């Protein structure tokens, strides 16, 4: 539904005015092809350079996560587009496959929310462990979901080609390590500005016996 061209192609295909339908479909298909080729080049270019070619609105540690998110977003766009092309309406019946796409999309959304909160809070240096743990965890989950899609791809040979395209350097993302986890735990256990920012808006009882 959110695809920039797919809905327009389907609407054009259902238009009873043949002349108008052909013109609208050709325009939408041309845009779709350009969109796919652009994402294909982005996915491979970002993948082969470890996302260093990707733009970022900020510098520093947070900027690296924006770049990684761009890389995975391009990979998601390529894999989902190809999947829709080869499966069509049958995609909805492939529940494990569609579920993994949903996992990837959800964790990209979570990663976006993590980065936005960090920016909205003014990029406090003390919150970096929270940003690092959350962003790394979410991005790794996206990578895992895409890997499971490609390992169980309906057309095995195409799955191998797609894997080489979107993960040319292999699965390079990693879960947050224990050191980051320990720093996050220590921030959450003690009262302070970091914990107050994280729990803003959450009800906290004033009853000492609660």
mmCIF file of C-alpha atoms in Angstrom:
data_model
loop_
_atom_site.group_PDB
_atom_site.id
_atom_site.type_symbol
_atom_site.label_atom_id
_atom_site.label_comp_id
_atom_site.label_asym_id
_atom_site.label_seq_id
_atom_site.Cartn_x
_atom_site.Cartn_y
_atom_site.Cartn_z
ATOM 1 C CA UNK A 1 0.000 0.000 0.000
ATOM 2 C CA UNK A 2 2.846 2.429 0.734
ATOM 3 C CA UNK A 3 4.780 1.510 -2.434
ATOM 4 C CA UNK A 4 5.221 4.638 -4.599
ATOM 5 C CA UNK A 5 4.242 2.844 -7.837
ATOM 6 C CA UNK A 6 2.588 -0.512 -7.169
ATOM 7 C CA UNK A 7 -0.858 0.837 -6.273
ATOM 8 C CA UNK A 8 -0.819 3.127 -9.323
ATOM 9 C CA UNK A 9 0.009 0.130 -11.538
ATOM 10 C CA UNK A 10 -2.870 -1.882 -10.091
ATOM 11 C CA UNK A 11 -5.311 1.010 -10.456
ATOM 12 C CA UNK A 12 -4.224 1.546 -14.066
ATOM 13 C CA UNK A 13 -4.649 -2.160 -14.811
ATOM 14 C CA UNK A 14 -8.226 -1.959 -13.536
ATOM 15 C CA UNK A 15 -9.126 1.162 -15.542
ATOM 16 C CA UNK A 16 -11.787 0.326 -18.164
ATOM 17 C CA UNK A 17 -10.630 3.151 -20.438
ATOM 18 C CA UNK A 18 -7.958 1.228 -22.340
ATOM 19 C CA UNK A 19 -6.124 4.259 -23.763
ATOM 20 C CA UNK A 20 -5.916 6.005 -20.395
ATOM 21 C CA UNK A 21 -5.043 2.732 -18.649
ATOM 22 C CA UNK A 22 -2.115 2.041 -20.997
ATOM 23 C CA UNK A 23 -0.726 5.544 -20.580
ATOM 24 C CA UNK A 24 -1.028 5.502 -16.772
ATOM 25 C CA UNK A 25 0.356 1.969 -16.511
ATOM 26 C CA UNK A 26 3.347 2.753 -18.745
ATOM 27 C CA UNK A 27 4.120 5.858 -16.670
ATOM 28 C CA UNK A 28 3.825 3.940 -13.382
ATOM 29 C CA UNK A 29 5.860 0.982 -14.705
ATOM 30 C CA UNK A 30 8.615 3.275 -15.964
ATOM 31 C CA UNK A 31 8.780 4.926 -12.540
ATOM 32 C CA UNK A 32 8.768 1.514 -10.851
ATOM 33 C CA UNK A 33 11.691 0.281 -12.945
ATOM 34 C CA UNK A 34 13.730 3.429 -12.211
ATOM 35 C CA UNK A 35 12.866 3.153 -8.519
ATOM 36 C CA UNK A 36 13.951 -0.501 -8.402
ATOM 37 C CA UNK A 37 17.237 0.090 -10.249
ATOM 38 C CA UNK A 38 18.051 3.036 -7.971
ATOM 39 C CA UNK A 39 17.374 0.957 -4.838
ATOM 40 C CA UNK A 40 19.348 -1.974 -6.269
ATOM 41 C CA UNK A 41 22.384 0.256 -6.791
ATOM 42 C CA UNK A 42 21.935 1.832 -3.346
ATOM 43 C CA UNK A 43 21.660 -1.550 -1.645
ATOM 44 C CA UNK A 44 24.801 -2.899 -3.306
ATOM 45 C CA UNK A 45 26.763 0.350 -2.954
ATOM 46 C CA UNK A 46 25.892 0.728 0.723
ATOM 47 C CA UNK A 47 26.528 -2.955 1.347
ATOM 48 C CA UNK A 48 29.951 -3.127 -0.317
ATOM 49 C CA UNK A 49 31.150 -0.019 1.582
ATOM 50 C CA UNK A 50 29.668 -0.939 4.952
ATOM 51 C CA UNK A 51 27.052 1.843 4.525
ATOM 52 C CA UNK A 52 29.721 4.590 4.340
ATOM 53 C CA UNK A 53 28.241 5.949 1.094
ATOM 54 C CA UNK A 54 24.883 6.533 2.768
ATOM 55 C CA UNK A 55 23.932 10.067 3.753
ATOM 56 C CA UNK A 56 23.295 10.976 7.371
ATOM 57 C CA UNK A 57 21.669 14.108 8.817
ATOM 58 C CA UNK A 58 24.085 14.044 11.760
ATOM 59 C CA UNK A 59 27.721 13.190 12.487
ATOM 60 C CA UNK A 60 29.269 10.967 15.134
ATOM 61 C CA UNK A 61 27.955 7.740 16.610
ATOM 62 C CA UNK A 62 24.321 8.454 15.790
ATOM 63 C CA UNK A 63 25.285 9.171 12.176
ATOM 64 C CA UNK A 64 26.623 5.633 11.792
ATOM 65 C CA UNK A 65 23.254 4.211 12.807
ATOM 66 C CA UNK A 66 21.440 6.452 10.316
ATOM 67 C CA UNK A 67 23.762 5.103 7.614
ATOM 68 C CA UNK A 68 23.196 1.487 8.628
ATOM 69 C CA UNK A 69 19.446 2.079 8.686
ATOM 70 C CA UNK A 70 19.646 3.506 5.139
ATOM 71 C CA UNK A 71 21.576 0.428 4.025
ATOM 72 C CA UNK A 72 19.011 -1.976 5.465
ATOM 73 C CA UNK A 73 16.120 0.116 4.163
ATOM 74 C CA UNK A 74 17.520 -0.118 0.626
ATOM 75 C CA UNK A 75 18.031 -3.882 1.067
ATOM 76 C CA UNK A 76 14.446 -4.253 2.300
ATOM 77 C CA UNK A 77 13.110 -2.282 -0.687
ATOM 78 C CA UNK A 78 14.979 -4.488 -3.184
ATOM 79 C CA UNK A 79 14.045 -7.817 -1.601
ATOM 80 C CA UNK A 80 10.387 -6.875 -1.095
ATOM 81 C CA UNK A 81 10.059 -5.555 -4.666
ATOM 82 C CA UNK A 82 11.505 -8.734 -6.183
ATOM 83 C CA UNK A 83 9.330 -10.878 -3.920
ATOM 84 C CA UNK A 84 6.160 -9.079 -4.997
ATOM 85 C CA UNK A 85 7.171 -9.468 -8.649
ATOM 86 C CA UNK A 86 7.664 -13.225 -8.474
ATOM 87 C CA UNK A 87 4.875 -14.118 -6.031
ATOM 88 C CA UNK A 88 2.172 -11.548 -6.734
ATOM 89 C CA UNK A 89 -0.984 -12.269 -4.763
ATOM 90 C CA UNK A 90 0.476 -15.572 -3.520
ATOM 91 C CA UNK A 91 2.706 -13.505 -1.220
ATOM 92 C CA UNK A 92 -0.183 -13.079 1.257
ATOM 93 C CA UNK A 93 -0.422 -16.863 1.663
ATOM 94 C CA UNK A 94 3.287 -17.192 2.473
ATOM 95 C CA UNK A 95 2.774 -16.367 6.130
ATOM 96 C CA UNK A 96 6.294 -17.098 7.385
ATOM 97 C CA UNK A 97 7.750 -15.034 4.563
ATOM 98 C CA UNK A 98 5.384 -12.093 5.088
ATOM 99 C CA UNK A 99 5.925 -12.359 8.849
ATOM 100 C CA UNK A 100 9.683 -11.935 8.401
ATOM 101 C CA UNK A 101 9.110 -8.892 6.214
ATOM 102 C CA UNK A 102 6.894 -7.530 8.988
ATOM 103 C CA UNK A 103 9.667 -8.178 11.539
ATOM 104 C CA UNK A 104 12.205 -6.301 9.397
ATOM 105 C CA UNK A 105 9.862 -3.356 8.868
ATOM 106 C CA UNK A 106 8.927 -3.197 12.562
ATOM 107 C CA UNK A 107 12.540 -3.116 13.734
ATOM 108 C CA UNK A 108 13.395 -0.433 11.169
ATOM 109 C CA UNK A 109 10.545 1.598 12.652
ATOM 110 C CA UNK A 110 11.880 1.002 16.183
ATOM 111 C CA UNK A 111 15.384 2.064 15.109
ATOM 112 C CA UNK A 112 13.937 5.238 13.593
ATOM 113 C CA UNK A 113 12.096 5.965 16.841
ATOM 114 C CA UNK A 114 15.283 5.431 18.877
ATOM 115 C CA UNK A 115 17.217 7.885 16.693
ATOM 116 C CA UNK A 116 14.403 10.432 16.747
ATOM 117 C CA UNK A 117 14.128 10.344 20.537
ATOM 118 C CA UNK A 118 17.868 10.833 20.876
ATOM 119 C CA UNK A 119 17.713 13.845 18.541
ATOM 120 C CA UNK A 120 14.596 15.279 20.209
ATOM 121 C CA UNK A 121 16.276 15.034 23.627
ATOM 122 C CA UNK A 122 19.164 17.164 22.343
ATOM 123 C CA UNK A 123 21.691 14.333 21.720
ATOM 124 C CA UNK A 124 22.804 14.063 25.386
ATOM 125 C CA UNK A 125 26.167 12.312 25.613
ATOM 126 C CA UNK A 126 25.050 10.456 28.743
ATOM 127 C CA UNK A 127 22.344 8.682 26.696
ATOM 128 C CA UNK A 128 24.812 7.186 24.201
ATOM 129 C CA UNK A 129 24.795 3.706 25.828
ATOM 130 C CA UNK A 130 20.985 3.610 25.486
ATOM 131 C CA UNK A 131 21.231 4.714 21.852
ATOM 132 C CA UNK A 132 23.994 2.220 21.087
ATOM 133 C CA UNK A 133 22.260 -0.767 22.680
ATOM 134 C CA UNK A 134 18.843 -0.030 21.170
ATOM 135 C CA UNK A 135 20.072 0.849 17.664
ATOM 136 C CA UNK A 136 22.428 -2.135 17.443
ATOM 137 C CA UNK A 137 19.751 -4.535 18.673
ATOM 138 C CA UNK A 138 17.105 -3.237 16.236
ATOM 139 C CA UNK A 139 19.435 -3.173 13.226
ATOM 140 C CA UNK A 140 20.668 -6.679 13.941
ATOM 141 C CA UNK A 141 17.056 -7.899 14.107
ATOM 142 C CA UNK A 142 16.401 -6.376 10.670
ATOM 143 C CA UNK A 143 19.490 -8.155 9.338
ATOM 144 C CA UNK A 144 18.345 -11.462 10.859
ATOM 145 C CA UNK A 145 14.858 -11.126 9.352
ATOM 146 C CA UNK A 146 16.284 -10.409 5.880
ATOM 147 C CA UNK A 147 18.724 -13.308 6.241
ATOM 148 C CA UNK A 148 15.880 -15.693 7.120
ATOM 149 C CA UNK A 149 13.887 -14.444 4.122
ATOM 150 C CA UNK A 150 16.797 -15.116 1.768
ATOM 151 C CA UNK A 151 17.667 -18.511 3.313
ATOM 152 C CA UNK A 152 14.067 -19.626 2.760
ATOM 153 C CA UNK A 153 13.480 -17.804 -0.515
ATOM 154 C CA UNK A 154 10.910 -19.361 -2.878
ATOM 155 C CA UNK A 155 13.449 -19.333 -5.736
ATOM 156 C CA UNK A 156 16.745 -20.524 -4.246
ATOM 157 C CA UNK A 157 18.998 -19.228 -7.028
ATOM 158 C CA UNK A 158 17.385 -15.799 -6.888
ATOM 159 C CA UNK A 159 17.778 -15.807 -3.112
ATOM 160 C CA UNK A 160 21.533 -16.324 -3.563
ATOM 161 C CA UNK A 161 21.757 -13.428 -6.025
ATOM 162 C CA UNK A 162 19.807 -11.163 -3.686
ATOM 163 C CA UNK A 163 22.000 -12.160 -0.748
ATOM 164 C CA UNK A 164 25.134 -11.271 -2.737
ATOM 165 C CA UNK A 165 23.516 -7.941 -3.653
ATOM 166 C CA UNK A 166 22.302 -6.795 -0.242
ATOM 167 C CA UNK A 167 24.947 -8.502 1.922
ATOM 168 C CA UNK A 168 28.092 -8.434 -0.270
ATOM 169 C CA UNK A 169 30.301 -8.370 2.845
ATOM 170 C CA UNK A 170 28.181 -10.908 4.708
ATOM 171 C CA UNK A 171 26.158 -10.220 7.835
ATOM 172 C CA UNK A 172 28.357 -7.506 9.292
ATOM 173 C CA UNK A 173 26.031 -6.200 12.023
ATOM 174 C CA UNK A 174 26.336 -7.471 15.585
ATOM 175 C CA UNK A 175 24.230 -7.514 18.742
ATOM 176 C CA UNK A 176 25.223 -5.045 21.465
ATOM 177 C CA UNK A 177 27.921 -6.618 23.622
ATOM 178 C CA UNK A 178 27.770 -7.217 27.379
ATOM 179 C CA UNK A 179 29.841 -4.125 28.126
ATOM 180 C CA UNK A 180 27.164 -1.892 26.601
ATOM 181 C CA UNK A 181 24.490 -3.909 28.383
ATOM 182 C CA UNK A 182 26.210 -3.335 31.736
ATOM 183 C CA UNK A 183 26.394 0.414 31.109
ATOM 184 C CA UNK A 184 22.708 0.503 30.191
ATOM 185 C CA UNK A 185 21.800 -1.473 33.324
ATOM 186 C CA UNK A 186 23.752 0.875 35.575
ATOM 187 C CA UNK A 187 21.979 3.885 34.026
ATOM 188 C CA UNK A 188 18.575 2.305 34.565
ATOM 189 C CA UNK A 189 19.251 1.265 38.159
ATOM 190 C CA UNK A 190 20.132 4.681 39.542
ATOM 191 C CA UNK A 191 17.932 7.799 39.612
ATOM 192 C CA UNK A 192 19.145 10.650 37.423
ATOM 193 C CA UNK A 193 18.602 12.703 34.287
ATOM 194 C CA UNK A 194 19.155 9.757 31.939
ATOM 195 C CA UNK A 195 16.486 7.638 33.560
ATOM 196 C CA UNK A 196 14.150 10.636 33.866
ATOM 197 C CA UNK A 197 14.407 11.287 30.113
ATOM 198 C CA UNK A 198 13.740 7.645 29.345
ATOM 199 C CA UNK A 199 10.712 7.368 31.651
ATOM 200 C CA UNK A 200 9.190 10.771 30.896
ATOM 201 C CA UNK A 201 5.418 10.431 30.697
ATOM 202 C CA UNK A 202 5.326 7.089 32.531
ATOM 203 C CA UNK A 203 3.212 6.986 35.695
ATOM 204 C CA UNK A 204 5.274 6.586 38.860
ATOM 205 C CA UNK A 205 3.400 6.038 42.100
ATOM 206 C CA UNK A 206 4.193 8.360 45.026
ATOM 207 C CA UNK A 207 3.038 5.691 47.496
ATOM 208 C CA UNK A 208 6.155 4.510 49.389
ATOM 209 C CA UNK A 209 4.500 1.121 49.981
ATOM 210 C CA UNK A 210 3.778 0.515 46.287
#
